[in-house]
Amino acid sequence: KRNVLIIGAGGVAHVTAHKCAQNNKLLGDINIASRTVTKCEAIIDSIKEKGNLQSPGVLRAHALDAYDIEATKALIRSTGSQIVINVGTPFLNMSVLEACIGTGAAYLDTAIHEDPKKVCEPPPWYANYEWKRSQACKEAGVTAVLGAGFDPGVVNAYARFAYDNYFDQVDSIDIIDINAGSHGRYFATNFDPEINFREFTSTVWSWENSQWKANKMFEHGKEWDMPVTGKSMAYLTGHDELHSLSRFLDVPNIRFWMGFGEHYINVFNVLKNLGLLSEKPVRTARGQEIVPLEVVKAVLPDPASLAAGYTGKTCIGDLVKGTKDGQPKEVLIYNTCDHEACYAEVGSQAISYTAGVPVVAAAMLIAKGTWDAKRMVNVEEQDPAPFIALMNDMGLVTRIKDEHGDRILNPMQELA
Ligand code: NDP
């Protein structure tokens, strides 16, 4: 499969476009489409500036309202795109997926579909939206890889790799996401603030003893000692990957922990307690209807703008515990990423980078046929080995820490 249509022109799309350009011999024409075409054009300029186009080829910007399924289908056809990478807002997912089903193009995204009017819906979240179109994908022979960023995405592949290769039985998977970087602003989120806050404003779901458990945000905190970033507090958070891992892996406990500093928590609590994180419209004294969360998004820094001057590192990984040959065993599979190195390479911060690189690796595996499943799949349903190996060569290196030490995880060597 060849020729890529990237939807969205935010922080993640920026990295996605750079990485597609670095691999355009395989991927072919690179088209970027978003609501604001000037943002697509700016990405193209930055690719040229950094010299990130692997070989001479098409790099084109398009204005698109991706809620318009017919317009999206027309663009897929006119650009000859066989792979669509949806890195726009997750409100678009079901429209873009429909356009892919209608044209036969492969579909990839990095987050679960959301309805602007609802937050923290009943689990499993994929069953509320994407999985309802699973049969349609199968009938149309359309490959749809769901949640192929870092988390969800790479952490699902880590979970599958650990589950298949190191254990007889897995008891728990704790996914730990620490950003020990500093952007120097009073307050900012590292990706779309609206989506970021929506993850935390209501029930936090975790998978405990093979059942969904409802928790409150910041109810459960724990200090984790991670490689490179060291000791930091992380809190049980609801997250996409639990909603597929709980279905596809036979593991009774799967939890997601995200690191937050005290300052973030204070600001979040103030905003939330004032009602400013609500997705429900309110009427102002002048009679205007506004959504508080949309106002907060509008006044906060654009996550992409944090990239210049962002320092420090991230560490995201899966701590997997279980038994092997009757003995207790644990492995940590993880990645660390440096904000400044990401900026030097593609002009982005590490959170955008860690989400944007994997989705391109997944697209490349579809292009090569390795991951071209011709049906809807979550990342952990695919072979994780070629994915991890490819990312090792693309700037996102996976490491493993177990009883044999801390080393780069080269899946082929590990399996030999
Ligand atoms: P941004 O808010 O920076 O970008 C979203 C883009 O979508 C914007 O360019 C926006 O356009 C565009 N868009 C919005 N509505 C439409 C529309 N109707 N038609 C076309 N384009 C539209 O988000 P991020 O780049 O930070 O995040 C992108 C995605 O990646 C999100 O789904 C996020 O949840 C996910 N993500 C996943 C991670 C992972 O590890 N799995 C990590 C980080 C993010 P405009 O500029 O005009 O508003």
Short mmCIF file of C-alpha atoms and ligand atoms in Angstrom, two decimals:
data_model
loop_
_atom_site.label_atom_id
_atom_site.label_comp_id
_atom_site.label_asym_id
_atom_site.label_seq_id
_atom_site.Cartn_x
_atom_site.Cartn_y
_atom_site.Cartn_z
CA LYS A 1 0.00 0.00 0.00
CA ARG A 2 1.23 3.49 -0.84
CA ASN A 3 0.41 7.17 -0.54
CA VAL A 4 -0.57 8.59 2.81
CA LEU A 5 -3.23 11.06 3.86
CA ILE A 6 -2.57 12.56 7.29
CA ILE A 7 -5.61 14.14 8.93
CA GLY A 8 -4.97 16.92 11.45
CA ALA A 9 -2.16 19.46 11.67
CA GLY A 10 -1.49 19.66 15.42
CA GLY A 11 1.49 18.54 17.49
CA VAL A 12 1.17 14.83 16.71
CA ALA A 13 0.45 15.42 13.01
CA HIS A 14 3.64 17.49 12.81
CA VAL A 15 5.76 14.51 13.91
CA THR A 16 3.72 12.09 11.82
CA ALA A 17 4.32 14.17 8.70
CA HIS A 18 8.07 14.47 9.36
CA LYS A 19 8.39 10.71 9.89
CA CYS A 20 6.34 9.91 6.77
CA ALA A 21 8.59 12.27 4.81
CA GLN A 22 11.69 10.52 6.18
CA ASN A 23 10.23 7.28 4.80
CA ASN A 24 8.59 8.43 1.58
CA LYS A 25 10.39 5.87 -0.57
CA LEU A 26 8.14 3.27 1.00
CA LEU A 27 5.10 5.44 1.76
CA GLY A 28 4.91 7.44 -1.50
CA ASP A 29 3.00 10.74 -1.68
CA ILE A 30 2.44 12.50 1.63
CA ASN A 31 -0.75 14.60 1.91
CA ILE A 32 -1.66 16.60 5.01
CA ALA A 33 -5.28 17.69 5.44
CA SER A 34 -6.78 19.70 8.26
CA ARG A 35 -9.38 22.34 9.03
CA THR A 36 -6.80 25.13 8.93
CA VAL A 37 -4.74 24.66 5.79
CA THR A 38 -2.05 27.15 6.87
CA LYS A 39 -1.09 24.75 9.68
CA CYS A 40 -0.57 21.98 7.08
CA GLU A 41 1.55 24.34 5.01
CA ALA A 42 3.66 25.25 8.04
CA ILE A 43 4.36 21.55 8.64
CA ILE A 44 5.47 21.14 5.03
CA ASP A 45 7.77 24.16 5.35
CA SER A 46 9.34 22.69 8.50
CA ILE A 47 9.94 19.33 6.75
CA LYS A 48 11.76 21.16 3.97
CA GLU A 49 13.67 23.31 6.42
CA LYS A 50 14.91 20.26 8.36
CA GLY A 51 15.70 18.40 5.12
CA ASN A 52 13.51 15.54 6.30
CA LEU A 53 12.22 14.41 2.87
CA GLN A 54 13.96 11.09 2.15
CA SER A 55 13.65 11.35 -1.63
CA PRO A 56 12.03 13.87 -4.02
CA GLY A 57 8.27 13.37 -3.94
CA VAL A 58 4.82 14.81 -3.36
CA LEU A 59 4.24 16.76 -0.14
CA ARG A 60 0.90 18.57 -0.29
CA ALA A 61 -1.44 20.52 2.02
CA HIS A 62 -5.25 20.40 1.83
CA ALA A 63 -8.11 22.13 3.63
CA LEU A 64 -10.59 19.53 4.92
CA ASP A 65 -13.46 19.35 7.35
CA ALA A 66 -13.11 15.68 8.25
CA TYR A 67 -16.63 15.49 9.72
CA ASP A 68 -17.67 15.64 6.05
CA ILE A 69 -17.35 11.97 5.06
CA GLU A 70 -17.98 12.57 1.34
CA ALA A 71 -15.30 15.29 1.21
CA THR A 72 -12.84 12.98 2.98
CA LYS A 73 -13.63 10.14 0.56
CA ALA A 74 -13.11 12.49 -2.39
CA LEU A 75 -9.73 13.57 -1.01
CA ILE A 76 -8.65 9.96 -0.38
CA ARG A 77 -9.51 9.18 -4.01
CA SER A 78 -8.03 12.30 -5.61
CA THR A 79 -4.72 11.85 -3.76
CA GLY A 80 -4.67 8.09 -4.43
CA SER A 81 -4.12 7.52 -0.71
CA GLN A 82 -4.19 3.89 0.40
CA ILE A 83 -3.31 4.72 3.99
CA VAL A 84 -5.08 7.32 6.14
CA ILE A 85 -3.43 8.39 9.41
CA ASN A 86 -6.00 10.13 11.57
CA VAL A 87 -4.20 12.35 14.07
CA GLY A 88 -6.86 15.03 14.28
CA THR A 89 -9.12 15.41 17.28
CA PRO A 90 -10.68 12.07 18.36
CA PHE A 91 -14.16 13.54 17.76
CA LEU A 92 -13.39 12.82 14.08
CA ASN A 93 -12.59 9.12 14.34
CA MET A 94 -15.89 7.62 13.28
CA SER A 95 -16.24 9.98 10.29
CA VAL A 96 -12.72 9.27 9.05
CA LEU A 97 -13.15 5.53 9.62
CA GLU A 98 -16.35 5.63 7.55
CA ALA A 99 -14.51 7.38 4.71
CA CYS A 100 -11.89 4.59 4.79
CA ILE A 101 -14.52 1.87 4.76
CA GLY A 102 -16.12 3.64 1.79
CA THR A 103 -12.87 3.86 -0.21
CA GLY A 104 -10.95 0.77 0.94
CA ALA A 105 -8.07 2.81 2.39
CA ALA A 106 -6.34 1.54 5.52
CA TYR A 107 -7.15 3.51 8.69
CA LEU A 108 -4.94 4.32 11.69
CA ASP A 109 -5.48 6.51 14.74
CA THR A 110 -3.94 7.17 18.14
CA ALA A 111 -6.96 7.69 20.44
CA ILE A 112 -10.49 6.33 20.99
CA HIS A 113 -13.44 8.13 19.43
CA GLU A 114 -15.14 10.64 21.71
CA ASP A 115 -18.52 12.29 21.67
CA PRO A 116 -18.10 15.97 22.58
CA LYS A 117 -21.18 15.80 24.81
CA LYS A 118 -20.09 12.79 26.89
CA VAL A 119 -17.14 12.04 29.15
CA CYS A 120 -15.85 8.82 30.71
CA GLU A 121 -18.42 6.55 29.11
CA PRO A 122 -19.08 2.97 30.29
CA PRO A 123 -16.24 0.52 29.58
CA PRO A 124 -14.99 -0.94 27.34
CA TRP A 125 -14.84 2.34 25.43
CA TYR A 126 -13.98 0.77 22.05
CA ALA A 127 -17.30 -1.09 22.17
CA ASN A 128 -19.21 2.22 22.25
CA TYR A 129 -17.84 3.31 18.87
CA GLU A 130 -15.05 1.71 16.82
CA TRP A 131 -15.79 -1.98 17.44
CA LYS A 132 -19.33 -1.41 16.15
CA ARG A 133 -17.76 -0.99 12.68
CA SER A 134 -15.54 -4.06 13.02
CA GLN A 135 -17.79 -6.23 10.84
CA ALA A 136 -18.01 -3.49 8.19
CA CYS A 137 -14.20 -3.37 8.02
CA LYS A 138 -14.03 -7.13 7.63
CA GLU A 139 -16.60 -7.16 4.84
CA ALA A 140 -14.80 -4.35 3.01
CA GLY A 141 -11.36 -5.92 3.66
CA VAL A 142 -10.27 -2.66 5.27
CA THR A 143 -7.31 -2.66 7.66
CA ALA A 144 -8.02 -0.42 10.64
CA VAL A 145 -5.34 -0.27 13.35
CA LEU A 146 -6.79 1.41 16.42
CA GLY A 147 -4.79 3.36 18.99
CA ALA A 148 -1.33 3.21 17.41
CA GLY A 149 0.37 6.08 19.28
CA PHE A 150 2.52 5.50 22.36
CA ASP A 151 -0.18 5.08 24.98
CA PRO A 152 -2.38 3.68 23.61
CA GLY A 153 -0.21 1.95 21.04
CA VAL A 154 3.35 1.02 21.89
CA VAL A 155 2.39 0.09 25.45
CA ASN A 156 -0.15 -2.39 24.00
CA ALA A 157 2.66 -3.94 21.92
CA TYR A 158 4.88 -4.09 25.02
CA ALA A 159 2.10 -5.84 26.92
CA ARG A 160 1.66 -8.40 24.12
CA PHE A 161 5.42 -8.96 23.82
CA ALA A 162 5.82 -9.57 27.55
CA TYR A 163 2.69 -11.73 27.72
CA ASP A 164 3.82 -13.97 24.83
CA ASN A 165 7.50 -14.30 25.62
CA TYR A 166 8.41 -14.04 29.30
CA PHE A 167 5.63 -15.59 31.37
CA ASP A 168 3.56 -18.69 31.91
CA GLN A 169 0.99 -16.53 33.61
CA VAL A 170 0.68 -12.77 33.90
CA ASP A 171 -0.94 -11.36 37.04
CA SER A 172 -0.67 -7.64 36.42
CA ILE A 173 0.32 -5.01 33.91
CA ASP A 174 0.95 -1.50 35.22
CA ILE A 175 1.45 1.06 32.49
CA ILE A 176 3.41 4.01 33.86
CA ASP A 177 3.69 7.32 32.01
CA ILE A 178 6.13 9.87 33.41
CA ASN A 179 7.03 13.17 31.81
CA ALA A 180 9.89 14.63 33.83
CA GLY A 181 10.31 17.47 31.35
CA SER A 182 9.81 21.18 31.87
CA HIS A 183 8.18 23.56 29.36
CA GLY A 184 8.66 26.69 31.45
CA ARG A 185 5.04 27.91 31.14
CA TYR A 186 2.76 28.59 34.11
CA PHE A 187 0.43 25.82 32.97
CA ALA A 188 0.06 23.80 29.78
CA THR A 189 -1.03 20.34 28.65
CA ASN A 190 1.24 18.32 26.39
CA PHE A 191 -1.47 17.45 23.91
CA ASP A 192 -4.90 18.81 23.04
CA PRO A 193 -6.10 20.29 26.40
CA GLU A 194 -9.72 19.42 25.74
CA ILE A 195 -8.91 15.73 25.27
CA ASN A 196 -6.32 15.76 28.05
CA PHE A 197 -8.78 17.08 30.66
CA ARG A 198 -11.64 14.88 29.48
CA GLU A 199 -9.51 11.88 30.52
CA PHE A 200 -9.62 13.03 34.15
CA THR A 201 -12.86 14.85 34.86
CA SER A 202 -15.06 11.88 35.66
CA THR A 203 -14.79 8.20 36.59
CA VAL A 204 -11.34 6.62 36.34
CA TRP A 205 -11.68 3.00 35.21
CA SER A 206 -9.15 0.33 36.09
CA TRP A 207 -9.21 -3.42 35.41
CA GLU A 208 -8.92 -5.24 38.74
CA ASN A 209 -9.54 -8.96 39.37
CA SER A 210 -10.93 -9.25 35.83
CA GLN A 211 -13.59 -6.60 36.42
CA TRP A 212 -13.97 -2.90 35.79
CA LYS A 213 -13.44 -0.84 38.90
CA ALA A 214 -14.58 2.76 39.19
CA ASN A 215 -12.15 5.13 40.93
CA LYS A 216 -11.90 8.86 41.37
CA MET A 217 -9.13 10.92 39.80
CA PHE A 218 -6.13 11.33 42.13
CA GLU A 219 -7.71 8.81 44.54
CA HIS A 220 -4.83 6.35 44.14
CA GLY A 221 -1.29 7.69 43.93
CA LYS A 222 1.97 5.76 44.09
CA GLU A 223 5.64 6.61 43.82
CA TRP A 224 7.33 4.76 40.97
CA ASP A 225 11.08 4.54 40.43
CA MET A 226 11.58 4.58 36.69
CA PRO A 227 14.82 4.40 34.69
CA VAL A 228 16.25 7.84 33.75
CA THR A 229 13.37 9.90 35.21
CA GLY A 230 13.83 8.42 38.73
CA LYS A 231 11.25 8.53 41.49
CA SER A 232 7.97 10.29 40.79
CA MET A 233 4.37 10.17 41.89
CA ALA A 234 1.87 8.78 39.41
CA TYR A 235 -1.88 8.46 39.79
CA LEU A 236 -4.35 5.85 38.65
CA THR A 237 -5.91 7.29 35.51
CA GLY A 238 -8.51 6.03 33.06
CA HIS A 239 -6.96 5.36 29.66
CA ASP A 240 -7.76 3.88 26.25
CA GLU A 241 -5.42 0.90 26.31
CA LEU A 242 -7.15 -0.81 29.25
CA HIS A 243 -10.31 -1.05 27.13
CA SER A 244 -8.70 -3.36 24.57
CA LEU A 245 -5.96 -5.08 26.62
CA SER A 246 -8.62 -6.34 29.05
CA ARG A 247 -10.31 -8.03 26.12
CA PHE A 248 -7.34 -9.43 24.21
CA LEU A 249 -4.98 -10.52 27.01
CA ASP A 250 -5.94 -12.89 29.79
CA VAL A 251 -4.58 -10.68 32.59
CA PRO A 252 -6.66 -9.98 35.71
CA ASN A 253 -5.12 -6.61 36.66
CA ILE A 254 -4.35 -3.86 34.16
CA ARG A 255 -3.86 -0.31 35.37
CA PHE A 256 -2.67 2.98 33.92
CA TRP A 257 -0.64 5.46 36.00
CA MET A 258 0.17 8.97 34.91
CA GLY A 259 2.70 11.22 36.59
CA PHE A 260 1.51 14.63 37.77
CA GLY A 261 3.32 17.30 39.74
CA GLU A 262 1.64 19.14 42.60
CA HIS A 263 1.28 22.28 40.51
CA TYR A 264 -0.65 20.45 37.77
CA ILE A 265 -2.94 18.89 40.37
CA ASN A 266 -3.60 22.26 42.06
CA VAL A 267 -4.46 24.01 38.81
CA PHE A 268 -6.57 21.08 37.66
CA ASN A 269 -8.52 21.02 40.93
CA VAL A 270 -9.19 24.75 40.85
CA LEU A 271 -10.37 24.63 37.23
CA LYS A 272 -12.52 21.58 37.90
CA ASN A 273 -14.05 22.84 41.13
CA LEU A 274 -14.97 26.11 39.44
CA GLY A 275 -16.74 24.14 36.71
CA LEU A 276 -14.32 25.31 34.04
CA LEU A 277 -13.53 21.78 32.85
CA SER A 278 -17.15 20.95 32.14
CA GLU A 279 -18.14 19.80 28.66
CA LYS A 280 -21.71 20.99 29.32
CA PRO A 281 -22.67 24.38 27.84
CA VAL A 282 -23.45 27.33 30.16
CA ARG A 283 -25.24 30.57 29.32
CA THR A 284 -23.44 33.86 29.96
CA ALA A 285 -25.15 37.03 31.25
CA ARG A 286 -25.21 38.27 27.63
CA GLY A 287 -27.12 35.17 26.62
CA GLN A 288 -24.25 33.44 24.81
CA GLU A 289 -23.96 29.69 25.16
CA ILE A 290 -20.38 28.56 25.77
CA VAL A 291 -18.67 25.30 26.73
CA PRO A 292 -16.29 26.06 29.65
CA LEU A 293 -13.79 23.38 28.58
CA GLU A 294 -13.58 24.91 25.09
CA VAL A 295 -12.80 28.31 26.65
CA VAL A 296 -10.03 26.80 28.79
CA LYS A 297 -8.58 25.16 25.67
CA ALA A 298 -8.66 28.47 23.83
CA VAL A 299 -6.66 30.30 26.51
CA LEU A 300 -4.04 27.60 27.19
CA PRO A 301 -0.83 27.31 25.13
CA ASP A 302 -1.02 25.29 21.92
CA PRO A 303 0.85 22.07 22.87
CA ALA A 304 2.93 22.27 19.69
CA SER A 305 4.19 25.70 20.80
CA LEU A 306 5.84 24.16 23.89
CA ALA A 307 8.46 22.40 21.78
CA ALA A 308 11.07 25.17 21.61
CA GLY A 309 12.82 25.32 24.98
CA TYR A 310 11.22 22.13 26.41
CA THR A 311 13.89 20.31 28.43
CA GLY A 312 14.07 16.96 30.25
CA LYS A 313 12.96 13.44 29.49
CA THR A 314 9.96 11.13 29.42
CA CYS A 315 9.76 7.50 30.49
CA ILE A 316 6.77 5.38 29.58
CA GLY A 317 6.64 1.66 30.12
CA ASP A 318 4.85 -1.53 31.13
CA LEU A 319 5.72 -3.18 34.42
CA VAL A 320 4.55 -6.76 33.97
CA LYS A 321 4.38 -9.25 36.84
CA GLY A 322 3.55 -12.93 36.84
CA THR A 323 5.15 -16.34 37.04
CA LYS A 324 7.57 -18.34 34.90
CA ASP A 325 8.44 -21.99 35.65
CA GLY A 326 6.71 -21.65 39.00
CA GLN A 327 8.84 -18.65 40.03
CA PRO A 328 7.66 -15.04 40.42
CA LYS A 329 8.97 -12.83 37.61
CA GLU A 330 8.76 -9.20 36.56
CA VAL A 331 9.89 -7.24 33.54
CA LEU A 332 9.77 -3.57 32.70
CA ILE A 333 9.61 -2.73 28.99
CA TYR A 334 10.00 0.98 28.38
CA ASN A 335 11.16 3.91 26.32
CA THR A 336 12.77 7.16 27.35
CA CYS A 337 12.64 10.18 25.14
CA ASP A 338 14.42 13.54 25.31
CA HIS A 339 12.41 16.70 24.56
CA GLU A 340 15.41 18.59 23.20
CA ALA A 341 16.52 15.75 20.92
CA CYS A 342 12.98 15.56 19.46
CA TYR A 343 13.03 19.30 18.85
CA ALA A 344 16.38 19.09 17.09
CA GLU A 345 15.18 16.30 14.81
CA VAL A 346 11.64 17.33 13.88
CA GLY A 347 10.84 20.55 15.77
CA SER A 348 8.50 18.88 18.34
CA GLN A 349 8.33 18.02 22.02
CA ALA A 350 8.62 14.42 23.22
CA ILE A 351 4.91 13.78 23.89
CA SER A 352 4.00 14.57 20.29
CA TYR A 353 7.08 12.60 19.17
CA THR A 354 6.26 9.45 21.14
CA ALA A 355 2.73 9.45 19.66
CA GLY A 356 3.67 10.43 16.10
CA VAL A 357 6.51 7.97 15.45
CA PRO A 358 4.59 4.73 16.28
CA VAL A 359 1.64 5.54 14.05
CA VAL A 360 4.05 5.96 11.13
CA ALA A 361 5.82 2.71 12.03
CA ALA A 362 2.41 1.01 11.97
CA ALA A 363 1.62 2.63 8.60
CA MET A 364 4.95 1.35 7.24
CA LEU A 365 4.11 -2.17 8.42
CA ILE A 366 0.78 -1.90 6.61
CA ALA A 367 2.59 -0.65 3.51
CA LYS A 368 4.94 -3.65 3.67
CA GLY A 369 2.03 -6.05 4.19
CA THR A 370 3.26 -7.21 7.63
CA TRP A 371 0.39 -5.56 9.51
CA ASP A 372 -2.13 -5.38 6.67
CA ALA A 373 -4.77 -7.39 8.57
CA LYS A 374 -7.70 -6.47 6.27
CA ARG A 375 -9.89 -6.08 9.34
CA MET A 376 -10.14 -3.89 12.43
CA VAL A 377 -7.46 -4.62 15.03
CA ASN A 378 -6.08 -3.13 18.20
CA VAL A 379 -2.29 -2.97 18.36
CA GLU A 380 -1.96 -5.97 20.70
CA GLU A 381 -3.66 -8.20 18.12
CA GLN A 382 -0.68 -7.72 15.77
CA ASP A 383 2.83 -9.21 16.05
CA PRO A 384 4.71 -6.71 18.25
CA ALA A 385 8.22 -7.83 17.16
CA PRO A 386 8.45 -6.04 13.77
CA PHE A 387 6.81 -2.93 15.29
CA ILE A 388 9.33 -2.68 18.15
CA ALA A 389 12.25 -3.46 15.80
CA LEU A 390 11.18 -0.80 13.30
CA MET A 391 10.76 1.88 15.97
CA ASN A 392 14.27 1.08 17.27
CA ASP A 393 15.50 2.30 13.87
CA MET A 394 13.18 5.32 13.76
CA GLY A 395 14.28 7.12 16.90
CA LEU A 396 12.05 5.43 19.50
CA VAL A 397 14.23 2.83 21.17
CA THR A 398 12.69 0.18 23.42
CA ARG A 399 14.54 -1.07 26.48
CA ILE A 400 13.86 -3.96 28.83
CA LYS A 401 14.80 -4.36 32.48
CA ASP A 402 14.60 -7.80 34.07
CA GLU A 403 16.75 -10.24 36.06
CA HIS A 404 19.36 -10.14 33.24
CA GLY A 405 19.80 -6.35 33.51
CA ASP A 406 18.74 -3.27 31.58
CA ARG A 407 19.27 -3.43 27.80
CA ILE A 408 17.91 -2.43 24.41
CA LEU A 409 15.07 -4.75 23.48
CA ASN A 410 15.91 -6.17 20.10
CA PRO A 411 12.93 -8.47 19.53
CA MET A 412 14.60 -10.73 16.98
CA GLN A 413 17.62 -11.39 19.24
CA GLU A 414 15.37 -11.77 22.26
CA LEU A 415 13.29 -14.43 20.50
CA ALA A 416 16.28 -16.27 18.99
P1 NDP B 1 -4.10 19.07 18.36
O1 NDP B 1 -5.26 19.68 19.03
O2 NDP B 1 -2.78 19.78 18.39
O3 NDP B 1 -4.46 18.80 16.82
C1 NDP B 1 -5.71 18.36 16.40
C2 NDP B 1 -5.85 18.73 14.93
O4 NDP B 1 -7.13 18.27 14.46
C3 NDP B 1 -5.80 20.23 14.70
O5 NDP B 1 -4.89 20.51 13.67
C4 NDP B 1 -7.24 20.56 14.29
O6 NDP B 1 -7.37 21.60 13.37
C5 NDP B 1 -7.64 19.27 13.60
N1 NDP B 1 -9.08 19.22 13.44
C6 NDP B 1 -10.03 19.47 14.38
N2 NDP B 1 -11.26 19.36 13.83
C7 NDP B 1 -11.07 19.04 12.53
C8 NDP B 1 -11.96 18.80 11.45
N3 NDP B 1 -13.27 18.86 11.60
N4 NDP B 1 -11.43 18.48 10.26
C9 NDP B 1 -10.10 18.43 10.08
N5 NDP B 1 -9.21 18.64 11.07
C10 NDP B 1 -9.69 18.95 12.27
O7 NDP B 1 -3.94 17.61 18.93
P2 NDP B 1 -2.62 16.72 19.10
O8 NDP B 1 -1.82 16.78 17.86
O9 NDP B 1 -1.99 17.03 20.39
O10 NDP B 1 -3.30 15.27 19.21
C11 NDP B 1 -3.82 14.64 18.06
C12 NDP B 1 -4.39 13.28 18.44
O11 NDP B 1 -3.39 12.46 18.99
C13 NDP B 1 -5.50 13.33 19.48
O12 NDP B 1 -6.46 12.37 19.12
C14 NDP B 1 -4.83 12.93 20.76
O13 NDP B 1 -5.71 12.36 21.68
C15 NDP B 1 -3.85 11.90 20.22
N6 NDP B 1 -2.69 11.65 21.09
C16 NDP B 1 -2.33 10.36 21.29
C17 NDP B 1 -1.24 10.04 22.07
C18 NDP B 1 -0.83 8.62 22.23
O14 NDP B 1 0.27 8.36 22.74
N7 NDP B 1 -1.61 7.63 21.84
C19 NDP B 1 -0.45 11.09 22.72
C20 NDP B 1 -0.85 12.43 22.37
C21 NDP B 1 -1.95 12.69 21.60
P3 NDP B 1 -7.28 23.14 13.83
O15 NDP B 1 -5.81 23.36 13.95
O16 NDP B 1 -7.89 23.89 12.73
O17 NDP B 1 -8.01 23.25 15.13
#
